[in-house]
Structure formats: structure tokens, C-alpha cells
Amino acid sequence: LWSIGFQVLACAPNKVGTIMQGSVIRLSQLQWGIDNIVSYLLLTIGVWIFKSYLRDVNWRWTQLMTTALIAGLNMLWFVPILTDFRNGWFTLMIDGTESLAQGFTQVLISMAVIEIAPVNLEATSYELIISVSNSFIALSSLVWTQLMNPFALADISEENDD
């Protein structure tokens, strides 16, 4: 249940970010490439930080802090949405820092699955839970795509972003 709700709700800022970066700010191909590289690099660094420093910290606090960090970083999308500060490099920073926080969550979920899995079925349990969780990404995409039309986000571009 947690996974369903988290996956469906977590993809909303990604949709907003993609619309802003693609239709309003119009990132260059170089910026899109750098965005992907930096995001995956920071995701990897987030995994390393968790494994090195946060493994023995209370998992509930780690999850709470990570969720709060991601939510706070998602609030940065209001800057290009509500103001005229629409710098592509600024939005790359938002994506990258979100990926860093998601690296913490990825390892945290993996360790929690290992804790609850039956003996010798850790990998199978992990794959099952992650597959079910990832299947709701499609549902999230459907929900948020359908919500774009009533909120007039479907045809947003640089010319009609008011």
C-alpha cells in the first residue's frame, strides 16, 4: 500500500519538471545530457553515503529526513514556475539533488526488504517487491497525465505559460 501511494504521488514533481524543462525553459541537448549524467552520478553518491554513514542510523529517521529533503527540493520547482527565473542550469541542480536523496531511499528500501524476507529468499523477495512498486510508475504516469488537462498543463509552452 505504501509503495502504491508513494509511486503514484512521487512522480508528480517529475512531470512538472519535465514540462518546465522541455516546454517552457527548453533545455538544450547538452543540458539534457548533463542532467542525466549528474542525476545518476548523484544517485550513486547517495547510495555510497548511505552505505558508508547512514547504515547504523535509525531507519525511520533516515526515511523521514530523506522524504522531507525530497519534498523540500521539490518546492524549488516553484521558483521557475512562479517567477521569471527560468535558468536551465538551476533546474539541473534540482534534478541532481533529488537523485542524491533518492539514493538514500533506494538502499534503505533494499535493507528493509532483506530484513523482512524469509531466509534464502532475500533476492526473490526484493525483486517481487520492487517489481510491484515499479509497476505503479505506469499508473502514476497515467494519473498525472490525465490531471494535466484539467489544470491546463497539457499545452503549456514558453508563449502561454502565464
Coordinates of C-alpha atoms in Angstrom, one line a residue:
L1 CA 0.0 0.0 0.0
W2 CA 2.8 2.4 0.9
S3 CA 4.5 1.6 -2.4
I4 CA 1.4 2.3 -4.4
G5 CA 0.8 5.6 -2.8
F6 CA 4.5 6.6 -2.9
Q7 CA 5.0 5.8 -6.6
V8 CA 1.7 7.4 -7.7
L9 CA 2.3 10.6 -5.8
A10 CA 6.1 10.8 -6.2
C11 CA 6.0 11.2 -9.9
A12 CA 4.0 14.5 -9.9
P13 CA 7.1 16.7 -9.5
N14 CA 8.8 14.7 -12.2
K15 CA 6.0 15.6 -14.6
V16 CA 6.2 19.2 -13.6
G17 CA 9.9 19.3 -14.0
T18 CA 9.8 17.6 -17.4
I19 CA 7.1 20.1 -18.6
M20 CA 9.1 23.1 -17.3
Q21 CA 12.4 21.8 -18.7
G22 CA 11.1 20.7 -22.1
S23 CA 8.3 23.1 -23.0
V24 CA 9.0 26.3 -21.1
I25 CA 12.7 26.6 -20.4
R26 CA 13.6 24.5 -23.5
L27 CA 16.8 22.8 -22.3
S28 CA 19.5 22.2 -25.0
Q29 CA 20.6 18.7 -25.8
L30 CA 23.8 19.3 -23.9
Q31 CA 21.8 20.3 -20.8
W32 CA 19.6 17.2 -21.1
G33 CA 22.7 15.0 -21.3
I34 CA 24.4 16.7 -18.4
D35 CA 21.1 16.4 -16.4
N36 CA 21.1 12.6 -16.9
I37 CA 24.8 12.2 -16.1
V38 CA 24.7 14.4 -13.0
S39 CA 21.4 12.8 -11.7
Y40 CA 22.8 9.2 -12.0
L41 CA 26.2 10.3 -10.6
L42 CA 24.5 11.9 -7.5
L43 CA 22.2 8.8 -7.1
T44 CA 25.3 6.7 -6.9
I45 CA 26.9 9.1 -4.4
G46 CA 23.7 8.9 -2.4
V47 CA 23.9 5.1 -2.3
W48 CA 27.6 5.4 -1.2
I49 CA 26.8 7.9 1.5
F50 CA 24.0 5.7 2.9
K51 CA 26.2 2.6 2.9
S52 CA 29.2 4.5 4.5
Y53 CA 27.5 6.7 7.1
L54 CA 23.7 6.1 7.5
R55 CA 23.5 2.3 7.7
D56 CA 23.6 2.3 11.5
V57 CA 21.3 5.3 11.9
N58 CA 17.6 4.7 12.8
W59 CA 15.9 3.8 9.5
R60 CA 12.7 5.6 10.4
W61 CA 14.5 8.8 10.9
T62 CA 16.6 8.3 7.8
Q63 CA 13.4 7.7 5.8
L64 CA 11.7 10.8 7.4
M65 CA 14.7 13.0 6.7
T66 CA 15.1 11.8 3.1
T67 CA 11.4 12.3 2.4
A68 CA 11.5 15.8 3.9
L69 CA 14.6 16.5 1.9
I70 CA 13.0 15.4 -1.4
A71 CA 9.8 17.3 -0.6
G72 CA 11.8 20.5 0.2
L73 CA 13.8 20.1 -3.0
N74 CA 10.6 19.7 -5.0
M75 CA 9.5 23.0 -3.6
L76 CA 12.3 24.6 -5.6
W77 CA 10.2 24.0 -8.7
F78 CA 8.1 26.9 -7.6
V79 CA 11.0 29.3 -8.4
P80 CA 10.9 28.8 -12.2
I81 CA 7.1 28.3 -12.2
L82 CA 6.1 31.4 -10.3
T83 CA 9.0 33.8 -11.2
D84 CA 10.8 34.7 -14.4
F85 CA 14.0 32.9 -13.1
R86 CA 13.9 30.1 -15.7
N87 CA 17.5 29.1 -15.9
G88 CA 18.1 25.6 -17.3
W89 CA 21.2 25.1 -15.2
F90 CA 19.1 25.8 -12.0
T91 CA 16.6 23.1 -12.9
L92 CA 19.5 20.7 -13.4
M93 CA 20.6 21.3 -9.9
I94 CA 17.1 20.5 -8.6
D95 CA 17.1 17.2 -10.5
G96 CA 20.6 16.3 -9.3
T97 CA 19.9 16.9 -5.6
E98 CA 16.6 15.0 -5.8
S99 CA 18.6 12.0 -7.2
L100 CA 21.1 12.2 -4.3
A101 CA 18.2 11.9 -1.8
Q102 CA 16.7 9.1 -3.8
G103 CA 19.9 7.2 -3.5
F104 CA 19.5 7.1 0.3
T105 CA 15.9 5.8 -0.1
Q106 CA 16.9 3.1 -2.6
V107 CA 19.4 1.5 -0.2
L108 CA 17.0 1.9 2.7
I109 CA 14.2 0.1 0.9
S110 CA 16.7 -2.7 -0.1
M111 CA 17.8 -3.2 3.5
A112 CA 14.2 -3.2 4.8
V113 CA 13.3 -5.9 2.3
I114 CA 16.2 -8.0 3.3
E115 CA 15.2 -7.8 7.0
I116 CA 11.6 -9.0 6.3
A117 CA 12.4 -11.6 3.7
P118 CA 12.4 -15.3 4.5
V119 CA 15.9 -16.9 4.8
N120 CA 17.5 -17.7 1.4
L121 CA 14.7 -15.8 -0.4
E122 CA 16.1 -12.3 0.0
A123 CA 16.7 -11.7 -3.7
T124 CA 13.4 -13.1 -4.7
S125 CA 11.5 -11.0 -2.2
Y126 CA 13.4 -7.9 -3.2
E127 CA 12.6 -8.5 -6.9
L128 CA 9.0 -9.1 -6.2
I129 CA 8.5 -6.0 -4.0
I130 CA 10.5 -3.8 -6.4
S131 CA 8.7 -5.1 -9.4
V132 CA 5.3 -4.4 -7.8
S133 CA 6.5 -1.0 -6.8
N134 CA 7.8 -0.2 -10.3
S135 CA 4.6 -1.4 -11.9
F136 CA 2.8 1.6 -10.3
I137 CA 5.1 4.0 -12.1
A138 CA 2.9 3.4 -15.2
L139 CA -0.2 4.0 -13.1
S140 CA 1.4 7.3 -11.8
S141 CA 2.1 8.4 -15.3
L142 CA -1.5 7.7 -16.3
V143 CA -2.9 9.6 -13.3
W144 CA -0.7 12.7 -13.7
T145 CA -1.1 12.8 -17.5
Q146 CA -4.9 12.8 -17.1
L147 CA -4.6 15.5 -14.5
M148 CA -2.6 17.8 -16.8
N149 CA -5.6 18.6 -19.0
P150 CA -8.0 19.9 -16.2
F151 CA -5.2 22.1 -14.9
A152 CA -4.3 23.4 -18.4
L153 CA -0.8 21.9 -18.3
A154 CA -1.2 19.8 -21.5
D155 CA -0.3 22.6 -24.0
I156 CA 1.9 24.7 -21.9
S157 CA 4.8 26.3 -23.7
E158 CA 7.0 29.4 -23.4
E159 CA 4.4 31.5 -25.2
N160 CA 1.4 30.6 -23.0
D161 CA 3.0 29.9 -19.5
D162 CA 1.0 32.6 -17.7

